[in-house]
């Protein structure tokens, strides 16, 4: 199965683009509109292997980039006219096939670093929420653990807190709040388990993958870097 990575430049002068960039649920729906409708299948995101991430492109020109990874090539023509001002897709299978132990690369991932307190911890700290967002060095420690499971040995990293991915899922009184804490991790690393890294790139890392978290993008480093 082929893995595709698309880069869609959005025009944020449009009202609908700005609204959806503030609403993670709406952006999820917009991303899924890039793929064929599957009314008979639940879990279309998993079916198409979809992960996405929003990045700033050119603030002066009011553009952002929507990165979309999937096992089916996106169809930008399914978006409203003018929503995308530029788009490109590439098959990243050659990149995945070139993974080798010891190879160095750069990486980026907007992830959802959280933990679930255990029973003993909840007994001691009665007001703890069921899921605790991690910040600072605790988030960094989380990333090092998850990167290790993903077949990477981290050499350098920077972490940048991002606005939470928020929205509402459902309609009327039954609508539920969606909120995913986000941190961007980027830096350089070395491959120590090519198979684990391939699985992490294809499947994503952590929670919130429907709402812009978990997409791990990588680029090989030249020997001098």
CSV table of C-alpha atoms in Angstrom, one decimal:
chain,number,residue,atom,x,y,z
A,1,UNK,CA,0.0,0.0,0.0
A,2,UNK,CA,1.4,3.4,-1.0
A,3,UNK,CA,1.8,6.2,1.6
A,4,UNK,CA,1.2,9.7,0.3
A,5,UNK,CA,2.2,13.1,1.8
A,6,UNK,CA,0.3,16.1,0.6
A,7,UNK,CA,1.1,19.8,1.1
A,8,UNK,CA,-1.9,22.1,0.7
A,9,UNK,CA,-1.4,25.8,1.0
A,10,UNK,CA,-4.6,27.4,2.4
A,11,UNK,CA,-5.7,31.0,1.9
A,12,UNK,CA,-6.5,32.4,5.3
A,13,UNK,CA,-8.2,35.5,3.8
A,14,UNK,CA,-11.2,33.2,3.5
A,15,UNK,CA,-13.7,33.1,6.3
A,16,UNK,CA,-14.2,29.4,6.1
A,17,UNK,CA,-10.5,28.7,6.3
A,18,UNK,CA,-10.0,30.9,9.4
A,19,UNK,CA,-13.1,29.3,11.1
A,20,UNK,CA,-11.9,25.8,10.5
A,21,UNK,CA,-8.3,26.5,11.6
A,22,UNK,CA,-9.8,27.5,15.0
A,23,UNK,CA,-12.0,24.4,15.2
A,24,UNK,CA,-10.2,21.0,15.2
A,25,UNK,CA,-13.4,19.1,14.6
A,26,UNK,CA,-14.3,21.2,11.5
A,27,UNK,CA,-10.8,20.8,10.2
A,28,UNK,CA,-11.0,17.0,10.7
A,29,UNK,CA,-14.2,17.0,8.6
A,30,UNK,CA,-12.5,19.2,5.9
A,31,UNK,CA,-9.5,16.9,5.8
A,32,UNK,CA,-11.7,13.8,5.4
A,33,UNK,CA,-13.6,15.6,2.5
A,34,UNK,CA,-10.4,15.1,0.5
A,35,UNK,CA,-11.2,11.4,0.3
A,36,UNK,CA,-14.0,9.3,-1.2
A,37,UNK,CA,-17.2,9.1,0.8
A,38,UNK,CA,-17.6,5.8,2.7
A,39,UNK,CA,-21.0,5.9,4.3
A,40,UNK,CA,-21.0,2.1,4.9
A,41,UNK,CA,-17.6,2.2,6.8
A,42,UNK,CA,-17.1,3.6,10.3
A,43,UNK,CA,-13.6,4.8,11.0
A,44,UNK,CA,-12.8,6.4,7.6
A,45,UNK,CA,-9.7,8.1,9.0
A,46,UNK,CA,-8.2,4.7,9.9
A,47,UNK,CA,-9.4,3.2,6.6
A,48,UNK,CA,-7.5,5.8,4.6
A,49,UNK,CA,-4.6,6.1,7.1
A,50,UNK,CA,-5.1,9.8,7.5
A,51,UNK,CA,-2.9,12.0,9.6
A,52,UNK,CA,-2.7,15.8,9.3
A,53,UNK,CA,-0.9,18.9,10.7
A,54,UNK,CA,-1.3,22.6,10.2
A,55,UNK,CA,1.8,24.8,9.8
A,56,UNK,CA,2.3,28.5,9.3
A,57,UNK,CA,3.6,29.1,5.7
A,58,UNK,CA,3.7,32.8,5.0
A,59,UNK,CA,2.2,35.2,7.6
A,60,UNK,CA,2.6,38.2,5.4
A,61,UNK,CA,0.5,36.5,2.6
A,62,UNK,CA,-2.0,35.1,5.2
A,63,UNK,CA,-1.3,31.5,4.2
A,64,UNK,CA,-0.9,28.3,6.2
A,65,UNK,CA,0.1,24.8,5.0
A,66,UNK,CA,-2.0,21.7,5.7
A,67,UNK,CA,0.1,18.6,5.7
A,68,UNK,CA,-2.0,15.4,5.0
A,69,UNK,CA,-0.6,11.9,5.0
A,70,UNK,CA,-2.7,9.0,3.8
A,71,UNK,CA,-2.7,5.7,1.9
A,72,UNK,CA,-4.9,7.2,-0.8
A,73,UNK,CA,-3.9,10.3,-2.8
A,74,UNK,CA,-5.9,13.4,-1.7
A,75,UNK,CA,-8.3,15.0,-4.1
A,76,UNK,CA,-7.9,18.8,-3.6
A,77,UNK,CA,-10.6,19.4,-6.3
A,78,UNK,CA,-13.1,18.2,-3.7
A,79,UNK,CA,-12.5,21.4,-1.6
A,80,UNK,CA,-14.3,24.6,-2.2
A,81,UNK,CA,-12.9,26.7,-5.0
A,82,UNK,CA,-10.1,28.9,-3.8
A,83,UNK,CA,-9.8,27.1,-0.4
A,84,UNK,CA,-6.4,25.9,-1.6
A,85,UNK,CA,-4.0,28.2,-3.5
A,86,UNK,CA,-1.4,25.5,-4.1
A,87,UNK,CA,-1.1,21.7,-3.6
A,88,UNK,CA,1.4,19.0,-4.2
A,89,UNK,CA,1.5,15.3,-3.3
A,90,UNK,CA,4.4,12.8,-3.2
A,91,UNK,CA,4.7,9.1,-2.7
A,92,UNK,CA,6.9,8.7,0.4
A,93,UNK,CA,7.4,4.9,0.1
A,94,UNK,CA,11.0,5.4,-1.3
A,95,UNK,CA,11.8,7.4,1.9
A,96,UNK,CA,10.2,4.7,4.1
A,97,UNK,CA,12.0,1.9,2.3
A,98,UNK,CA,15.4,3.7,2.8
A,99,UNK,CA,15.1,3.5,6.6
A,100,UNK,CA,18.3,1.9,7.9
A,101,UNK,CA,19.9,1.4,11.3
A,102,UNK,CA,22.2,4.3,12.1
A,103,UNK,CA,20.8,6.7,9.5
A,104,UNK,CA,20.4,10.3,10.8
A,105,UNK,CA,17.4,12.4,10.1
A,106,UNK,CA,15.5,15.5,11.1
A,107,UNK,CA,11.9,15.2,12.5
A,108,UNK,CA,8.9,17.2,13.4
A,109,UNK,CA,5.7,16.1,15.3
A,110,UNK,CA,2.8,18.0,16.8
A,111,UNK,CA,2.0,15.5,19.6
A,112,UNK,CA,-0.4,15.2,22.5
A,113,UNK,CA,1.8,14.5,25.6
A,114,UNK,CA,-0.5,13.3,28.3
A,115,UNK,CA,-0.6,10.6,31.0
A,116,UNK,CA,-3.3,8.8,32.8
A,117,UNK,CA,-2.8,8.8,36.6
A,118,UNK,CA,-2.8,5.4,38.1
A,119,UNK,CA,-5.2,4.3,40.9
A,120,UNK,CA,-2.7,5.0,43.7
A,121,UNK,CA,-2.0,8.5,42.4
A,122,UNK,CA,-5.7,9.3,42.1
A,123,UNK,CA,-6.2,8.1,45.7
A,124,UNK,CA,-3.6,10.6,46.9
A,125,UNK,CA,-4.6,13.5,44.7
A,126,UNK,CA,-8.4,13.4,44.7
A,127,UNK,CA,-8.9,16.2,42.2
A,128,UNK,CA,-6.7,14.9,39.4
A,129,UNK,CA,-8.4,14.7,36.0
A,130,UNK,CA,-8.4,11.3,34.3
A,131,UNK,CA,-6.0,12.6,31.7
A,132,UNK,CA,-3.2,15.0,32.7
A,133,UNK,CA,-1.5,17.3,30.1
A,134,UNK,CA,2.3,17.3,30.3
A,135,UNK,CA,4.4,20.5,30.1
A,136,UNK,CA,8.0,21.4,30.1
A,137,UNK,CA,10.5,18.7,30.9
A,138,UNK,CA,7.6,16.3,31.6
A,139,UNK,CA,6.5,16.7,28.0
A,140,UNK,CA,10.1,16.3,26.8
A,141,UNK,CA,10.5,13.1,28.8
A,142,UNK,CA,7.3,11.8,27.3
A,143,UNK,CA,8.6,12.6,23.8
A,144,UNK,CA,11.9,10.8,24.4
A,145,UNK,CA,10.0,7.7,25.6
A,146,UNK,CA,7.7,7.8,22.6
A,147,UNK,CA,10.5,8.5,20.1
A,148,UNK,CA,12.4,5.5,21.5
A,149,UNK,CA,9.3,3.3,21.0
A,150,UNK,CA,9.2,4.7,17.4
A,151,UNK,CA,12.7,3.5,16.7
A,152,UNK,CA,14.5,6.8,17.2
A,153,UNK,CA,17.5,7.8,19.3
A,154,UNK,CA,17.1,11.5,19.9
A,155,UNK,CA,20.2,13.6,19.3
A,156,UNK,CA,18.7,17.1,19.5
A,157,UNK,CA,15.2,18.4,20.2
A,158,UNK,CA,13.2,21.6,20.7
A,159,UNK,CA,9.7,21.7,22.1
A,160,UNK,CA,7.2,24.4,21.4
A,161,UNK,CA,3.8,24.6,23.2
A,162,UNK,CA,0.9,25.1,20.7
A,163,UNK,CA,-2.7,26.1,21.2
A,164,UNK,CA,-4.9,23.2,22.1
A,165,UNK,CA,-6.9,21.5,19.4
A,166,UNK,CA,-10.5,22.3,20.4
A,167,UNK,CA,-14.0,21.9,19.0
A,168,UNK,CA,-17.3,20.2,19.6
A,169,UNK,CA,-18.3,16.8,18.3
A,170,UNK,CA,-22.0,16.1,17.8
A,171,UNK,CA,-25.0,18.3,17.6
A,172,UNK,CA,-27.4,20.0,20.1
A,173,UNK,CA,-27.4,19.0,23.7
A,174,UNK,CA,-25.5,15.8,23.0
A,175,UNK,CA,-22.4,17.6,21.6
A,176,UNK,CA,-19.2,16.8,23.4
A,177,UNK,CA,-16.2,19.1,23.8
A,178,UNK,CA,-13.0,18.1,22.1
A,179,UNK,CA,-9.7,19.4,23.6
A,180,UNK,CA,-6.3,18.0,22.9
A,181,UNK,CA,-3.2,19.6,24.5
A,182,UNK,CA,-0.4,20.0,21.8
A,183,UNK,CA,3.3,20.4,21.8
A,184,UNK,CA,5.5,20.6,18.7
A,185,UNK,CA,8.7,18.5,18.9
A,186,UNK,CA,11.4,18.8,16.3
A,187,UNK,CA,15.1,18.1,16.0
A,188,UNK,CA,17.5,15.4,14.8
A,189,UNK,CA,17.7,11.7,15.6
A,190,UNK,CA,19.2,8.4,14.6
A,191,UNK,CA,17.3,5.4,13.4
A,192,UNK,CA,17.8,2.4,15.8
A,193,UNK,CA,14.7,0.3,14.7
A,194,UNK,CA,13.7,0.9,11.0
A,195,UNK,CA,10.5,-1.3,11.3
A,196,UNK,CA,9.3,0.6,14.4
A,197,UNK,CA,10.0,3.9,12.7
A,198,UNK,CA,8.0,2.9,9.6
A,199,UNK,CA,5.1,1.9,11.8
A,200,UNK,CA,5.2,5.2,13.7
A,201,UNK,CA,5.3,7.3,10.5
A,202,UNK,CA,2.4,5.4,9.0
A,203,UNK,CA,0.3,5.1,12.1
A,204,UNK,CA,1.2,8.3,14.0
A,205,UNK,CA,2.3,8.9,17.6
A,206,UNK,CA,0.0,9.4,20.6
A,207,UNK,CA,-3.6,10.5,21.0
A,208,UNK,CA,-5.6,13.1,19.1
A,209,UNK,CA,-4.6,11.8,15.7
A,210,UNK,CA,-8.0,12.8,14.1
A,211,UNK,CA,-7.5,16.4,15.3
A,212,UNK,CA,-4.0,17.3,14.0
A,213,UNK,CA,-1.8,15.4,16.4
A,214,UNK,CA,0.6,12.6,15.8
A,215,UNK,CA,1.9,13.1,12.3
A,216,UNK,CA,5.6,12.4,12.3
A,217,UNK,CA,7.5,13.9,9.3
A,218,UNK,CA,11.1,13.2,8.7
A,219,UNK,CA,13.9,14.1,6.3
A,220,UNK,CA,17.3,12.4,5.9
A,221,UNK,CA,20.3,14.5,6.9
A,222,UNK,CA,23.4,14.8,4.7
A,223,UNK,CA,26.6,13.4,6.3
A,224,UNK,CA,27.8,16.9,7.1
A,225,UNK,CA,24.6,17.9,9.0
